[in-house]
């Protein structure tokens, strides 16, 4: 049976994909002045392997790169106290679109396949040795996004208040 309905997940799978992360697995980085939380792609792979007993696949179906869009760097005020800035060019960005397919048997023994899609990107920077794996990095970003649509890592996208609400709703 092919379905995209997460409600058919057996309890054993739901518990594994909804489990809160050990804080040691959560990484942070600053993006535009905001602290962003994330997990490594290898952590997502470990969760998928555990939850679906290795019965999953990743299908990357499109890769492309495009020039970044110029932005205004606001750097101060002029004599009239007006914000001033200048246009700055940005480098290219690599993009990947892919599909995560998970397979499992429900508690009644019926086979299910669920597909979730995701887009990922990575700025193309650095020397050639850094750029040679740029599409792999964008692909990992896309995999993590698709996995979040199954419920993996949703706590990273929510505020503490939202996480508290969903924890109470589970009980």
mmCIF file with all atom_site columns, C-alpha atoms in Angstrom:
data_model
loop_
_atom_site.group_PDB
_atom_site.id
_atom_site.type_symbol
_atom_site.label_atom_id
_atom_site.label_alt_id
_atom_site.label_comp_id
_atom_site.label_asym_id
_atom_site.label_entity_id
_atom_site.label_seq_id
_atom_site.pdbx_PDB_ins_code
_atom_site.Cartn_x
_atom_site.Cartn_y
_atom_site.Cartn_z
_atom_site.occupancy
_atom_site.B_iso_or_equiv
_atom_site.pdbx_formal_charge
_atom_site.auth_seq_id
_atom_site.auth_comp_id
_atom_site.auth_asym_id
_atom_site.auth_atom_id
_atom_site.pdbx_PDB_model_num
ATOM 1   C CA . UNK A 1 1   ? 0.000  0.000  0.000  1.00 0.00 ? 1   UNK A CA 1
ATOM 2   C CA . UNK A 1 2   ? 1.366  3.418  -0.898 1.00 0.00 ? 2   UNK A CA 1
ATOM 3   C CA . UNK A 1 3   ? 0.203  6.231  1.335  1.00 0.00 ? 3   UNK A CA 1
ATOM 4   C CA . UNK A 1 4   ? 1.381  9.623  2.483  1.00 0.00 ? 4   UNK A CA 1
ATOM 5   C CA . UNK A 1 5   ? -0.638 9.516  5.689  1.00 0.00 ? 5   UNK A CA 1
ATOM 6   C CA . UNK A 1 6   ? 1.592  9.620  8.787  1.00 0.00 ? 6   UNK A CA 1
ATOM 7   C CA . UNK A 1 7   ? -1.351 8.448  10.909 1.00 0.00 ? 7   UNK A CA 1
ATOM 8   C CA . UNK A 1 8   ? -0.720 4.829  9.879  1.00 0.00 ? 8   UNK A CA 1
ATOM 9   C CA . UNK A 1 9   ? 2.596  4.757  11.757 1.00 0.00 ? 9   UNK A CA 1
ATOM 10  C CA . UNK A 1 10  ? 2.629  2.091  14.459 1.00 0.00 ? 10  UNK A CA 1
ATOM 11  C CA . UNK A 1 11  ? 3.298  3.360  17.966 1.00 0.00 ? 11  UNK A CA 1
ATOM 12  C CA . UNK A 1 12  ? 6.827  1.866  17.915 1.00 0.00 ? 12  UNK A CA 1
ATOM 13  C CA . UNK A 1 13  ? 7.757  4.098  14.955 1.00 0.00 ? 13  UNK A CA 1
ATOM 14  C CA . UNK A 1 14  ? 6.007  7.223  16.266 1.00 0.00 ? 14  UNK A CA 1
ATOM 15  C CA . UNK A 1 15  ? 7.922  6.968  19.530 1.00 0.00 ? 15  UNK A CA 1
ATOM 16  C CA . UNK A 1 16  ? 11.250 6.825  17.704 1.00 0.00 ? 16  UNK A CA 1
ATOM 17  C CA . UNK A 1 17  ? 10.625 9.738  15.344 1.00 0.00 ? 17  UNK A CA 1
ATOM 18  C CA . UNK A 1 18  ? 8.991  11.957 17.985 1.00 0.00 ? 18  UNK A CA 1
ATOM 19  C CA . UNK A 1 19  ? 11.598 11.310 20.691 1.00 0.00 ? 19  UNK A CA 1
ATOM 20  C CA . UNK A 1 20  ? 13.250 14.476 22.003 1.00 0.00 ? 20  UNK A CA 1
ATOM 21  C CA . UNK A 1 21  ? 16.909 14.769 21.138 1.00 0.00 ? 21  UNK A CA 1
ATOM 22  C CA . UNK A 1 22  ? 19.659 14.366 23.636 1.00 0.00 ? 22  UNK A CA 1
ATOM 23  C CA . UNK A 1 23  ? 21.033 17.925 24.015 1.00 0.00 ? 23  UNK A CA 1
ATOM 24  C CA . UNK A 1 24  ? 24.487 16.623 23.021 1.00 0.00 ? 24  UNK A CA 1
ATOM 25  C CA . UNK A 1 25  ? 23.122 15.968 19.497 1.00 0.00 ? 25  UNK A CA 1
ATOM 26  C CA . UNK A 1 26  ? 21.797 19.503 18.994 1.00 0.00 ? 26  UNK A CA 1
ATOM 27  C CA . UNK A 1 27  ? 24.165 21.935 17.328 1.00 0.00 ? 27  UNK A CA 1
ATOM 28  C CA . UNK A 1 28  ? 23.787 25.706 16.993 1.00 0.00 ? 28  UNK A CA 1
ATOM 29  C CA . UNK A 1 29  ? 24.981 28.365 14.596 1.00 0.00 ? 29  UNK A CA 1
ATOM 30  C CA . UNK A 1 30  ? 24.276 32.066 14.201 1.00 0.00 ? 30  UNK A CA 1
ATOM 31  C CA . UNK A 1 31  ? 22.369 32.971 11.047 1.00 0.00 ? 31  UNK A CA 1
ATOM 32  C CA . UNK A 1 32  ? 21.550 36.649 10.437 1.00 0.00 ? 32  UNK A CA 1
ATOM 33  C CA . UNK A 1 33  ? 22.005 37.358 14.132 1.00 0.00 ? 33  UNK A CA 1
ATOM 34  C CA . UNK A 1 34  ? 19.647 34.565 15.233 1.00 0.00 ? 34  UNK A CA 1
ATOM 35  C CA . UNK A 1 35  ? 20.747 31.363 16.924 1.00 0.00 ? 35  UNK A CA 1
ATOM 36  C CA . UNK A 1 36  ? 19.595 28.400 14.854 1.00 0.00 ? 36  UNK A CA 1
ATOM 37  C CA . UNK A 1 37  ? 19.417 24.846 16.212 1.00 0.00 ? 37  UNK A CA 1
ATOM 38  C CA . UNK A 1 38  ? 20.042 21.848 13.975 1.00 0.00 ? 38  UNK A CA 1
ATOM 39  C CA . UNK A 1 39  ? 21.160 18.238 13.946 1.00 0.00 ? 39  UNK A CA 1
ATOM 40  C CA . UNK A 1 40  ? 23.730 16.546 11.759 1.00 0.00 ? 40  UNK A CA 1
ATOM 41  C CA . UNK A 1 41  ? 22.667 14.589 8.710  1.00 0.00 ? 41  UNK A CA 1
ATOM 42  C CA . UNK A 1 42  ? 24.190 11.466 10.266 1.00 0.00 ? 42  UNK A CA 1
ATOM 43  C CA . UNK A 1 43  ? 21.808 11.837 13.218 1.00 0.00 ? 43  UNK A CA 1
ATOM 44  C CA . UNK A 1 44  ? 18.835 11.884 10.837 1.00 0.00 ? 44  UNK A CA 1
ATOM 45  C CA . UNK A 1 45  ? 20.170 8.759  9.113  1.00 0.00 ? 45  UNK A CA 1
ATOM 46  C CA . UNK A 1 46  ? 20.548 7.029  12.502 1.00 0.00 ? 46  UNK A CA 1
ATOM 47  C CA . UNK A 1 47  ? 16.949 7.893  13.432 1.00 0.00 ? 47  UNK A CA 1
ATOM 48  C CA . UNK A 1 48  ? 15.620 6.680  10.067 1.00 0.00 ? 48  UNK A CA 1
ATOM 49  C CA . UNK A 1 49  ? 17.594 3.426  10.367 1.00 0.00 ? 49  UNK A CA 1
ATOM 50  C CA . UNK A 1 50  ? 16.284 2.846  13.894 1.00 0.00 ? 50  UNK A CA 1
ATOM 51  C CA . UNK A 1 51  ? 12.660 3.816  13.239 1.00 0.00 ? 51  UNK A CA 1
ATOM 52  C CA . UNK A 1 52  ? 12.264 2.038  9.898  1.00 0.00 ? 52  UNK A CA 1
ATOM 53  C CA . UNK A 1 53  ? 14.730 -0.819 10.365 1.00 0.00 ? 53  UNK A CA 1
ATOM 54  C CA . UNK A 1 54  ? 16.793 0.408  7.390  1.00 0.00 ? 54  UNK A CA 1
ATOM 55  C CA . UNK A 1 55  ? 13.722 0.284  5.114  1.00 0.00 ? 55  UNK A CA 1
ATOM 56  C CA . UNK A 1 56  ? 14.052 3.771  3.656  1.00 0.00 ? 56  UNK A CA 1
ATOM 57  C CA . UNK A 1 57  ? 15.573 5.422  0.645  1.00 0.00 ? 57  UNK A CA 1
ATOM 58  C CA . UNK A 1 58  ? 16.571 8.884  -0.511 1.00 0.00 ? 58  UNK A CA 1
ATOM 59  C CA . UNK A 1 59  ? 15.997 9.823  -4.148 1.00 0.00 ? 59  UNK A CA 1
ATOM 60  C CA . UNK A 1 60  ? 17.630 13.020 -5.354 1.00 0.00 ? 60  UNK A CA 1
ATOM 61  C CA . UNK A 1 61  ? 15.899 14.032 -8.566 1.00 0.00 ? 61  UNK A CA 1
ATOM 62  C CA . UNK A 1 62  ? 17.110 17.560 -9.282 1.00 0.00 ? 62  UNK A CA 1
ATOM 63  C CA . UNK A 1 63  ? 20.315 19.519 -8.680 1.00 0.00 ? 63  UNK A CA 1
ATOM 64  C CA . UNK A 1 64  ? 21.066 23.032 -9.848 1.00 0.00 ? 64  UNK A CA 1
ATOM 65  C CA . UNK A 1 65  ? 22.990 26.140 -8.930 1.00 0.00 ? 65  UNK A CA 1
ATOM 66  C CA . UNK A 1 66  ? 22.075 29.771 -9.372 1.00 0.00 ? 66  UNK A CA 1
ATOM 67  C CA . UNK A 1 67  ? 23.620 33.123 -8.689 1.00 0.00 ? 67  UNK A CA 1
ATOM 68  C CA . UNK A 1 68  ? 22.709 34.663 -5.323 1.00 0.00 ? 68  UNK A CA 1
ATOM 69  C CA . UNK A 1 69  ? 20.644 37.858 -5.255 1.00 0.00 ? 69  UNK A CA 1
ATOM 70  C CA . UNK A 1 70  ? 22.304 41.162 -4.362 1.00 0.00 ? 70  UNK A CA 1
ATOM 71  C CA . UNK A 1 71  ? 21.313 42.670 -1.011 1.00 0.00 ? 71  UNK A CA 1
ATOM 72  C CA . UNK A 1 72  ? 21.566 46.045 0.694  1.00 0.00 ? 72  UNK A CA 1
ATOM 73  C CA . UNK A 1 73  ? 24.192 46.195 3.420  1.00 0.00 ? 73  UNK A CA 1
ATOM 74  C CA . UNK A 1 74  ? 22.881 48.892 5.788  1.00 0.00 ? 74  UNK A CA 1
ATOM 75  C CA . UNK A 1 75  ? 25.971 50.184 7.492  1.00 0.00 ? 75  UNK A CA 1
ATOM 76  C CA . UNK A 1 76  ? 25.132 53.477 9.156  1.00 0.00 ? 76  UNK A CA 1
ATOM 77  C CA . UNK A 1 77  ? 23.454 56.874 9.023  1.00 0.00 ? 77  UNK A CA 1
ATOM 78  C CA . UNK A 1 78  ? 24.260 59.949 7.007  1.00 0.00 ? 78  UNK A CA 1
ATOM 79  C CA . UNK A 1 79  ? 24.241 63.563 8.256  1.00 0.00 ? 79  UNK A CA 1
ATOM 80  C CA . UNK A 1 80  ? 20.417 63.690 7.960  1.00 0.00 ? 80  UNK A CA 1
ATOM 81  C CA . UNK A 1 81  ? 20.157 60.619 10.229 1.00 0.00 ? 81  UNK A CA 1
ATOM 82  C CA . UNK A 1 82  ? 18.925 58.472 7.314  1.00 0.00 ? 82  UNK A CA 1
ATOM 83  C CA . UNK A 1 83  ? 19.979 54.844 6.996  1.00 0.00 ? 83  UNK A CA 1
ATOM 84  C CA . UNK A 1 84  ? 22.605 54.403 4.301  1.00 0.00 ? 84  UNK A CA 1
ATOM 85  C CA . UNK A 1 85  ? 23.963 51.319 2.657  1.00 0.00 ? 85  UNK A CA 1
ATOM 86  C CA . UNK A 1 86  ? 25.288 49.791 -0.495 1.00 0.00 ? 86  UNK A CA 1
ATOM 87  C CA . UNK A 1 87  ? 24.333 46.921 -2.766 1.00 0.00 ? 87  UNK A CA 1
ATOM 88  C CA . UNK A 1 88  ? 26.511 43.858 -2.322 1.00 0.00 ? 88  UNK A CA 1
ATOM 89  C CA . UNK A 1 89  ? 26.682 40.899 -4.645 1.00 0.00 ? 89  UNK A CA 1
ATOM 90  C CA . UNK A 1 90  ? 26.418 37.366 -3.297 1.00 0.00 ? 90  UNK A CA 1
ATOM 91  C CA . UNK A 1 91  ? 27.929 34.154 -4.572 1.00 0.00 ? 91  UNK A CA 1
ATOM 92  C CA . UNK A 1 92  ? 26.146 31.216 -6.153 1.00 0.00 ? 92  UNK A CA 1
ATOM 93  C CA . UNK A 1 93  ? 23.993 28.707 -4.267 1.00 0.00 ? 93  UNK A CA 1
ATOM 94  C CA . UNK A 1 94  ? 23.636 24.958 -4.914 1.00 0.00 ? 94  UNK A CA 1
ATOM 95  C CA . UNK A 1 95  ? 20.122 23.482 -4.628 1.00 0.00 ? 95  UNK A CA 1
ATOM 96  C CA . UNK A 1 96  ? 18.814 19.907 -4.441 1.00 0.00 ? 96  UNK A CA 1
ATOM 97  C CA . UNK A 1 97  ? 15.287 18.500 -4.521 1.00 0.00 ? 97  UNK A CA 1
ATOM 98  C CA . UNK A 1 98  ? 14.721 14.976 -3.322 1.00 0.00 ? 98  UNK A CA 1
ATOM 99  C CA . UNK A 1 99  ? 12.267 12.500 -1.869 1.00 0.00 ? 99  UNK A CA 1
ATOM 100 C CA . UNK A 1 100 ? 12.499 10.424 1.292  1.00 0.00 ? 100 UNK A CA 1
ATOM 101 C CA . UNK A 1 101 ? 10.671 7.108  0.981  1.00 0.00 ? 101 UNK A CA 1
ATOM 102 C CA . UNK A 1 102 ? 10.068 5.118  4.175  1.00 0.00 ? 102 UNK A CA 1
ATOM 103 C CA . UNK A 1 103 ? 8.624  1.599  4.226  1.00 0.00 ? 103 UNK A CA 1
ATOM 104 C CA . UNK A 1 104 ? 7.127  -0.338 7.106  1.00 0.00 ? 104 UNK A CA 1
ATOM 105 C CA . UNK A 1 105 ? 4.520  -2.857 8.168  1.00 0.00 ? 105 UNK A CA 1
ATOM 106 C CA . UNK A 1 106 ? 1.707  -1.633 10.394 1.00 0.00 ? 106 UNK A CA 1
ATOM 107 C CA . UNK A 1 107 ? 0.533  -3.600 13.433 1.00 0.00 ? 107 UNK A CA 1
ATOM 108 C CA . UNK A 1 108 ? -1.878 -5.582 11.230 1.00 0.00 ? 108 UNK A CA 1
ATOM 109 C CA . UNK A 1 109 ? 0.887  -6.651 8.853  1.00 0.00 ? 109 UNK A CA 1
ATOM 110 C CA . UNK A 1 110 ? -0.047 -4.314 5.991  1.00 0.00 ? 110 UNK A CA 1
ATOM 111 C CA . UNK A 1 111 ? 2.906  -2.883 4.068  1.00 0.00 ? 111 UNK A CA 1
ATOM 112 C CA . UNK A 1 112 ? 3.087  0.933  3.712  1.00 0.00 ? 112 UNK A CA 1
ATOM 113 C CA . UNK A 1 113 ? 5.316  3.361  1.857  1.00 0.00 ? 113 UNK A CA 1
ATOM 114 C CA . UNK A 1 114 ? 5.335  7.060  2.683  1.00 0.00 ? 114 UNK A CA 1
ATOM 115 C CA . UNK A 1 115 ? 7.127  9.674  0.584  1.00 0.00 ? 115 UNK A CA 1
ATOM 116 C CA . UNK A 1 116 ? 8.102  13.131 1.807  1.00 0.00 ? 116 UNK A CA 1
ATOM 117 C CA . UNK A 1 117 ? 9.898  15.659 -0.371 1.00 0.00 ? 117 UNK A CA 1
ATOM 118 C CA . UNK A 1 118 ? 12.403 18.307 0.581  1.00 0.00 ? 118 UNK A CA 1
ATOM 119 C CA . UNK A 1 119 ? 14.529 21.067 -0.905 1.00 0.00 ? 119 UNK A CA 1
ATOM 120 C CA . UNK A 1 120 ? 17.992 21.862 0.361  1.00 0.00 ? 120 UNK A CA 1
ATOM 121 C CA . UNK A 1 121 ? 20.646 24.417 -0.427 1.00 0.00 ? 121 UNK A CA 1
ATOM 122 C CA . UNK A 1 122 ? 24.230 25.321 0.310  1.00 0.00 ? 122 UNK A CA 1
ATOM 123 C CA . UNK A 1 123 ? 26.165 28.486 -0.481 1.00 0.00 ? 123 UNK A CA 1
ATOM 124 C CA . UNK A 1 124 ? 29.059 27.828 -2.825 1.00 0.00 ? 124 UNK A CA 1
ATOM 125 C CA . UNK A 1 125 ? 32.099 29.255 -1.057 1.00 0.00 ? 125 UNK A CA 1
ATOM 126 C CA . UNK A 1 126 ? 35.749 28.492 -0.539 1.00 0.00 ? 126 UNK A CA 1
ATOM 127 C CA . UNK A 1 127 ? 38.384 26.725 -2.573 1.00 0.00 ? 127 UNK A CA 1
ATOM 128 C CA . UNK A 1 128 ? 37.791 23.834 -4.943 1.00 0.00 ? 128 UNK A CA 1
ATOM 129 C CA . UNK A 1 129 ? 38.472 21.336 -2.160 1.00 0.00 ? 129 UNK A CA 1
ATOM 130 C CA . UNK A 1 130 ? 35.509 22.825 -0.252 1.00 0.00 ? 130 UNK A CA 1
ATOM 131 C CA . UNK A 1 131 ? 33.275 23.050 -3.317 1.00 0.00 ? 131 UNK A CA 1
ATOM 132 C CA . UNK A 1 132 ? 33.688 19.469 -4.512 1.00 0.00 ? 132 UNK A CA 1
ATOM 133 C CA . UNK A 1 133 ? 31.020 18.231 -2.094 1.00 0.00 ? 133 UNK A CA 1
ATOM 134 C CA . UNK A 1 134 ? 28.634 21.178 -2.316 1.00 0.00 ? 134 UNK A CA 1
ATOM 135 C CA . UNK A 1 135 ? 25.753 19.155 -3.778 1.00 0.00 ? 135 UNK A CA 1
ATOM 136 C CA . UNK A 1 136 ? 26.227 16.500 -1.088 1.00 0.00 ? 136 UNK A CA 1
ATOM 137 C CA . UNK A 1 137 ? 25.792 19.221 1.535  1.00 0.00 ? 137 UNK A CA 1
ATOM 138 C CA . UNK A 1 138 ? 22.657 20.545 -0.207 1.00 0.00 ? 138 UNK A CA 1
ATOM 139 C CA . UNK A 1 139 ? 21.351 16.976 -0.481 1.00 0.00 ? 139 UNK A CA 1
ATOM 140 C CA . UNK A 1 140 ? 21.832 16.436 3.259  1.00 0.00 ? 140 UNK A CA 1
ATOM 141 C CA . UNK A 1 141 ? 19.915 19.669 3.894  1.00 0.00 ? 141 UNK A CA 1
ATOM 142 C CA . UNK A 1 142 ? 17.073 18.387 1.675  1.00 0.00 ? 142 UNK A CA 1
ATOM 143 C CA . UNK A 1 143 ? 17.040 15.009 3.459  1.00 0.00 ? 143 UNK A CA 1
ATOM 144 C CA . UNK A 1 144 ? 16.783 16.730 6.850  1.00 0.00 ? 144 UNK A CA 1
ATOM 145 C CA . UNK A 1 145 ? 13.870 18.853 5.582  1.00 0.00 ? 145 UNK A CA 1
ATOM 146 C CA . UNK A 1 146 ? 12.026 15.828 4.197  1.00 0.00 ? 146 UNK A CA 1
ATOM 147 C CA . UNK A 1 147 ? 12.611 13.945 7.475  1.00 0.00 ? 147 UNK A CA 1
ATOM 148 C CA . UNK A 1 148 ? 11.143 16.874 9.420  1.00 0.00 ? 148 UNK A CA 1
ATOM 149 C CA . UNK A 1 149 ? 7.938  16.378 7.429  1.00 0.00 ? 149 UNK A CA 1
ATOM 150 C CA . UNK A 1 150 ? 7.745  12.913 8.972  1.00 0.00 ? 150 UNK A CA 1
ATOM 151 C CA . UNK A 1 151 ? 8.167  14.477 12.402 1.00 0.00 ? 151 UNK A CA 1
ATOM 152 C CA . UNK A 1 152 ? 11.912 14.002 12.923 1.00 0.00 ? 152 UNK A CA 1
ATOM 153 C CA . UNK A 1 153 ? 13.447 17.028 14.621 1.00 0.00 ? 153 UNK A CA 1
ATOM 154 C CA . UNK A 1 154 ? 10.306 19.149 14.795 1.00 0.00 ? 154 UNK A CA 1
ATOM 155 C CA . UNK A 1 155 ? 11.350 20.333 18.247 1.00 0.00 ? 155 UNK A CA 1
ATOM 156 C CA . UNK A 1 156 ? 14.150 22.295 16.571 1.00 0.00 ? 156 UNK A CA 1
ATOM 157 C CA . UNK A 1 157 ? 11.659 24.353 14.573 1.00 0.00 ? 157 UNK A CA 1
ATOM 158 C CA . UNK A 1 158 ? 9.395  25.195 17.516 1.00 0.00 ? 158 UNK A CA 1
ATOM 159 C CA . UNK A 1 159 ? 9.601  27.664 20.385 1.00 0.00 ? 159 UNK A CA 1
ATOM 160 C CA . UNK A 1 160 ? 9.854  26.304 23.921 1.00 0.00 ? 160 UNK A CA 1
ATOM 161 C CA . UNK A 1 161 ? 6.169  27.140 24.455 1.00 0.00 ? 161 UNK A CA 1
ATOM 162 C CA . UNK A 1 162 ? 5.172  25.195 21.343 1.00 0.00 ? 162 UNK A CA 1
ATOM 163 C CA . UNK A 1 163 ? 7.287  22.229 22.427 1.00 0.00 ? 163 UNK A CA 1
ATOM 164 C CA . UNK A 1 164 ? 5.630  22.251 25.858 1.00 0.00 ? 164 UNK A CA 1
ATOM 165 C CA . UNK A 1 165 ? 2.190  22.295 24.225 1.00 0.00 ? 165 UNK A CA 1
ATOM 166 C CA . UNK A 1 166 ? 2.967  19.318 21.959 1.00 0.00 ? 166 UNK A CA 1
ATOM 167 C CA . UNK A 1 167 ? 4.516  17.374 24.837 1.00 0.00 ? 167 UNK A CA 1
ATOM 168 C CA . UNK A 1 168 ? 1.312  17.858 26.863 1.00 0.00 ? 168 UNK A CA 1
ATOM 169 C CA . UNK A 1 169 ? -0.851 16.983 23.839 1.00 0.00 ? 169 UNK A CA 1
ATOM 170 C CA . UNK A 1 170 ? 0.955  13.619 23.508 1.00 0.00 ? 170 UNK A CA 1
ATOM 171 C CA . UNK A 1 171 ? -0.043 12.714 27.046 1.00 0.00 ? 171 UNK A CA 1
#
